[in-house]
Amino acid sequence: MSDERKMILTMLAEGKISAEEANTLLEALAVSEVKPVKPVPPIPPVPPIPPKMVTPPTVSYEWEWDDRSRGRQRQRITPQFAEAMAQVGLKDLTED
């Protein structure tokens, strides 16, 4: 028995309230006790977001700047080729 019901019955026994008032209070108490409270499901924990680690790319920039090897790869045009191109209409045939 709940404490509220005991209190109402005690007040009735002491003559502080009438039987009709006690009945009204007990009915009101019964209505309020009948309402079931839906349990609230717990909120699932959110996993922490791992920090984003930015790793610089490992790129090697090694260059060989050998001007001597560049000179060997270049081919020079012959005067005959330059003359043939000039006859076709190409006038500026410098090496650069």
N, CA, C and O of each residue as an XYZ file, in Angstrom:
384
protein
N       0.849     -1.178      0.000
C       0.000      0.000      0.000
C       0.891      1.236      0.000
O       1.913      1.297      0.684
N       0.468      2.218     -0.791
C       1.288      3.414     -0.907
C       1.095      4.331      0.294
O       0.115      4.224      1.031
N       2.035      5.215      0.470
C       1.977      6.157      1.589
C       0.772      7.080      1.471
O       0.191      7.465      2.486
N       0.384      7.444      0.243
C      -0.763      8.332      0.049
C      -2.057      7.651      0.494
O      -2.905      8.279      1.128
N      -2.209      6.359      0.162
C      -3.411      5.618      0.576
C      -3.480      5.535      2.104
O      -4.542      5.712      2.701
N      -2.329      5.262      2.723
C      -2.299      5.182      4.192
C      -2.694      6.515      4.810
O      -3.423      6.560      5.801
N      -2.205      7.598      4.216
C      -2.500      8.923      4.749
C      -4.004      9.219      4.642
O      -4.600      9.771      5.567
N      -4.614      8.845      3.497
C      -6.055      9.091      3.310
C      -6.860      8.278      4.323
O      -7.804      8.793      4.921
N      -6.490      7.008      4.518
C      -7.215      6.163      5.470
C      -7.016      6.636      6.906
O      -7.935      6.552      7.721
N      -5.835      7.126      7.215
C      -5.581      7.661      8.557
C      -6.436      8.896      8.803
O      -7.010      9.055      9.880
N      -6.521      9.784      7.786
C      -7.348     10.991      7.924
C      -8.821     10.616      8.078
O      -9.560     11.288      8.798
N      -9.251      9.546      7.405
C     -10.639      9.079      7.542
C     -10.872      8.527      8.947
O     -11.909      8.784      9.558
N      -9.895      7.764      9.456
C     -10.029      7.171     10.796
C     -10.041      8.241     11.871
O     -10.731      8.096     12.880
N      -9.294      9.301     11.673
C      -9.239     10.384     12.660
C     -10.436     11.318     12.535
O     -10.638     12.187     13.383
N     -11.228     11.144     11.484
C     -12.410     11.984     11.308
C     -12.110     13.316     10.646
O     -12.949     14.216     10.674
N     -10.949     13.460     10.059
C     -10.591     14.721      9.413
C     -11.299     14.864      8.065
O     -11.579     15.980      7.627
N     -11.591     13.731      7.402
C     -12.334     13.767      6.147
C     -13.473     12.758      6.240
O     -13.425     11.824      7.039
N     -14.500     12.957      5.411
C     -15.641     12.034      5.406
C     -15.312     10.826      4.528
O     -14.320     10.818      3.800
N     -16.171      9.808      4.618
C     -15.981      8.599      3.820
C     -16.110      8.926      2.336
O     -15.403      8.353      1.506
N     -17.007      9.843      2.004
C     -17.183     10.245      0.611
C     -15.924     10.937      0.080
O     -15.493     10.671     -1.042
N     -15.336     11.826      0.891
C     -14.102     12.514      0.483
C     -12.944     11.520      0.353
O     -12.126     11.621     -0.562
N     -12.887     10.568      1.273
C     -11.835      9.554      1.224
C     -11.978      8.706     -0.037
O     -10.989      8.382     -0.695
N     -13.240      8.346     -0.371
C     -13.485      7.559     -1.571
C     -13.055      8.332     -2.821
O     -12.431      7.766     -3.719
N     -13.388      9.626     -2.879
C     -13.006     10.457     -4.016
C     -11.482     10.532     -4.135
O     -10.930     10.420     -5.230
N     -10.815     10.721     -3.004
C      -9.350     10.798     -3.013
C      -8.718      9.468     -3.428
O      -7.748      9.445     -4.186
N      -9.274      8.362     -2.929
C      -8.725      7.055     -3.283
C      -8.934      6.743     -4.775
O      -8.065      6.154     -5.418
N     -10.100      7.144     -5.318
C     -10.337      6.941     -6.752
C      -9.356      7.773     -7.592
O      -8.802      7.296     -8.582
N      -9.162      9.016     -7.175
C      -8.223      9.874     -7.902
C      -6.805      9.314     -7.819
O      -6.040      9.369     -8.782
N      -6.478      8.781     -6.664
C      -5.150      8.189     -6.486
C      -5.002      6.930     -7.341
O      -3.937      6.685     -7.908
N      -6.065      6.134     -7.434
C      -6.019      4.910     -8.235
C      -5.835      5.241     -9.716
O      -5.106      4.546    -10.423
N      -6.496      6.303    -10.184
C      -6.359      6.694    -11.586
C      -4.929      7.147    -11.874
O      -4.365      6.821    -12.919
N      -4.353      7.895    -10.945
C      -2.989      8.385    -11.175
C      -1.963      7.262    -11.072
O      -0.909      7.323    -11.705
N      -2.273      6.221    -10.265
C      -1.334      5.109    -10.130
C      -1.411      4.141    -11.303
O      -0.450      3.420    -11.572
N      -2.548      4.115    -12.010
C      -2.734      3.167    -13.094
C      -1.916      3.546    -14.319
O      -1.519      2.663    -15.080
N      -1.659      4.802    -14.529
C      -0.933      5.245    -15.717
C       0.499      4.689    -15.696
O       1.334      5.118    -14.900
N       0.754      3.747    -16.569
C       2.129      3.242    -16.607
C       3.030      4.230    -17.349
O       2.642      4.855    -18.337
N       4.178      4.333    -16.853
C       5.159      5.216    -17.481
C       6.006      4.361    -18.419
O       6.612      3.367    -18.020
N       6.021      4.785    -19.670
C       6.836      4.044    -20.626
C       8.307      4.236    -20.283
O       8.767      5.357    -20.065
N       9.025      3.146    -20.241
C      10.455      3.312    -19.979
C      11.135      3.957    -21.186
O      10.861      3.627    -22.339
N      11.992      4.848    -20.886
C      12.745      5.529    -21.937
C      13.994      4.705    -22.220
O      14.805      4.460    -21.327
N      14.138      4.286    -23.460
C      15.343      3.498    -23.752
C      16.588      4.366    -23.612
O      16.576      5.547    -23.959
N      17.635      3.783    -23.111
C      18.862      4.574    -22.964
C      19.425      4.945    -24.329
O      19.290      4.204    -25.303
N      20.038      6.072    -24.370
C      20.672      6.534    -25.605
C      21.986      5.784    -25.760
O      22.833      5.803    -24.867
N      22.148      5.123    -26.901
C      23.404      4.387    -27.079
C      24.581      5.349    -27.159
O      24.457      6.449    -27.699
N      25.704      4.938    -26.628
C      26.871      5.825    -26.676
C      27.357      6.001    -28.114
O      27.303      5.079    -28.927
N      27.814      7.168    -28.388
C      28.351      7.478    -29.717
C      29.853      7.223    -29.679
O      30.561      7.775    -28.837
N      30.332      6.392    -30.588
C      31.777      6.141    -30.569
C      32.529      7.413    -30.935
O      32.079      8.179    -31.787
N      33.653      7.636    -30.304
C      34.415      8.852    -30.609
C      34.958      8.810    -32.032
O      35.296      7.751    -32.562
N      35.030      9.970    -32.620
C      35.565     10.087    -33.974
C      37.085     10.176    -33.863
O      37.615     11.071    -33.205
N      37.776      9.247    -34.508
C      39.240      9.301    -34.404
C      39.774     10.530    -35.127
O      39.235     10.934    -36.157
N      40.826     11.118    -34.591
C      41.397     12.296    -35.253
C      41.992     11.904    -36.601
O      42.546     10.819    -36.777
N      41.857     12.821    -37.530
C      42.406     12.565    -38.858
C      43.889     12.911    -38.844
O      44.291     14.033    -38.534
N      44.672     11.924    -39.184
C      46.116     12.125    -39.202
C      46.522     12.403    -40.643
O      46.315     11.576    -41.531
N      47.085     13.546    -40.857
C      47.538     13.914    -42.195
C      49.015     13.580    -42.291
O      49.848     14.148    -41.585
N      49.315     12.664    -43.162
C      50.694     12.243    -43.356
C      51.193     12.836    -44.664
O      50.595     12.612    -45.716
N      52.270     13.581    -44.607
C      52.787     14.145    -45.862
C      53.270     13.024    -46.772
O      53.806     12.019    -46.304
N      53.081     13.200    -48.056
C      53.532     12.149    -48.975
C      55.051     12.045    -48.984
O      55.767     13.037    -48.851
N      55.504     10.844    -49.140
C      56.950     10.633    -49.198
C      57.352     10.548    -50.661
O      57.278      9.491    -51.286
N      57.770     11.665    -51.179
C      58.169     11.758    -52.580
C      59.613     12.218    -52.622
O      60.015     13.138    -51.909
N      60.353     11.585    -53.439
C      61.755     11.951    -53.584
C      61.919     12.752    -54.866
O      61.508     12.318    -55.942
N      62.512     13.901    -54.738
C      62.759     14.758    -55.896
C      64.264     14.803    -56.159
O      64.958     15.733    -55.749
N      64.729     13.811    -56.829
C      66.147     13.762    -57.160
C      66.290     13.983    -58.660
O      65.739     13.237    -59.470
N      67.023     14.999    -59.005
C      67.211     15.341    -60.410
C      68.699     15.357    -60.730
O      69.539     15.701    -59.898
N      68.980     14.986    -61.922
C      70.358     15.080    -62.390
C      70.410     16.204    -63.408
O      69.776     16.139    -64.461
N      71.162     17.218    -63.082
C      71.277     18.368    -63.974
C      72.653     18.347    -64.623
O      73.559     19.091    -64.248
N      72.768     17.511    -65.563
C      74.043     17.376    -66.253
C      73.885     17.973    -67.650
O      73.279     17.366    -68.534
N      74.436     19.163    -67.831
C      74.299     19.851    -69.116
C      75.033     19.122    -70.239
O      74.678     19.251    -71.411
N      76.034     18.374    -69.877
C      76.787     17.673    -70.917
C      75.918     16.606    -71.586
O      76.004     16.408    -72.798
N      75.075     15.912    -70.795
C      74.236     14.872    -71.396
C      73.134     15.484    -72.251
O      72.690     14.859    -73.214
N      72.690     16.679    -71.923
C      71.654     17.334    -72.726
C      72.184     17.704    -74.102
O      71.445     17.641    -75.084
N      73.428     18.080    -74.187
C      74.014     18.470    -75.463
C      74.114     17.308    -76.427
O      74.005     17.499    -77.638
N      74.317     16.121    -75.921
C      74.444     14.950    -76.780
C      73.101     14.539    -77.380
O      73.054     13.958    -78.464
N      72.034     14.836    -76.689
C      70.724     14.420    -77.169
C      70.184     15.345    -78.250
O      69.307     14.950    -79.018
N      70.685     16.546    -78.320
C      70.198     17.493    -79.322
C      70.834     17.193    -80.666
O      72.022     16.885    -80.751
N      70.047     17.284    -81.691
C      70.582     17.088    -83.037
C      70.550     18.416    -83.761
O      69.576     19.164    -83.673
N      71.589     18.691    -84.455
C      71.668     19.939    -85.219
C      71.146     19.693    -86.631
O      71.262     18.601    -87.187
N      70.568     20.751    -87.182
C      70.097     20.618    -88.564
C      71.235     20.984    -89.521
O      72.103     21.798    -89.208
N      71.199     20.383    -90.638
C      72.243     20.650    -91.644
C      71.832     21.853    -92.482
O      70.645     22.168    -92.570
N      72.793     22.523    -93.093
C      72.453     23.650    -93.968
C      71.531     23.228    -95.119
O      70.676     24.003    -95.547
N      71.704     22.022    -95.607
C      70.848     21.558    -96.698
C      69.383     21.442    -96.236
O      68.464     21.785    -96.979
N      69.184     20.963    -95.018
C      67.830     20.837    -94.475
C      67.211     22.212    -94.294
O      66.042     22.414    -94.622
N      67.987     23.164    -93.774
C      67.497     24.525    -93.578
C      67.114     25.150    -94.907
O      66.100     25.843    -94.993
N      67.919     24.914    -95.960
C      67.623     25.472    -97.282
C      66.352     24.847    -97.859
O      65.543     25.538    -98.479
N      66.177     23.541    -97.654
C      64.983     22.862    -98.161
C      63.730     23.376    -97.455
O      62.686     23.536    -98.087
N      63.825     23.631    -96.178
C      62.684     24.150    -95.430
C      62.377     25.586    -95.840
O      61.212     25.983    -95.881
N      63.404     26.362    -96.141
C      63.198     27.742    -96.578
C      62.480     27.761    -97.913
O      61.642     28.631    -98.151
N      62.790     26.827    -98.781
C      62.125     26.762   -100.087
C      60.641     26.411    -99.935
O      59.810     26.850   -100.730
N      60.321     25.627    -98.922
C      58.928     25.255    -98.676
C      58.160     26.411    -98.050
O      56.933     26.439    -98.138
N      58.823     27.340    -97.439
C      58.144     28.485    -96.843
C      58.465     28.715    -95.378
O      57.985     29.684    -94.789
N      59.257     27.857    -94.783
C      59.649     28.050    -93.387
C      60.912     28.885    -93.371
O      61.966     28.435    -93.822
N      60.811     30.105    -92.851
C      61.938     31.038    -92.934
C      62.823     31.000    -91.691
O      64.047     31.051    -91.808
N      62.220     30.911    -90.492
C      63.001     31.023    -89.253
C      63.337     29.630    -88.742
O      62.513     29.014    -88.066
N      64.503     29.128    -89.040
C      64.925     27.803    -88.598
C      66.174     27.912    -87.738
O      67.225     27.373    -88.086
N      66.057     28.601    -86.629
C      67.199     28.698    -85.724
C      67.251     27.445    -84.874
O      66.286     26.683    -84.822
N      68.367     27.230    -84.213
C      68.536     26.034    -83.383
C      67.665     26.067    -82.132
O      67.301     25.016    -81.604
N      67.336     27.234    -81.666
C      66.535     27.324    -80.444
C      65.121     27.298    -80.829
O      64.246     27.362    -79.966
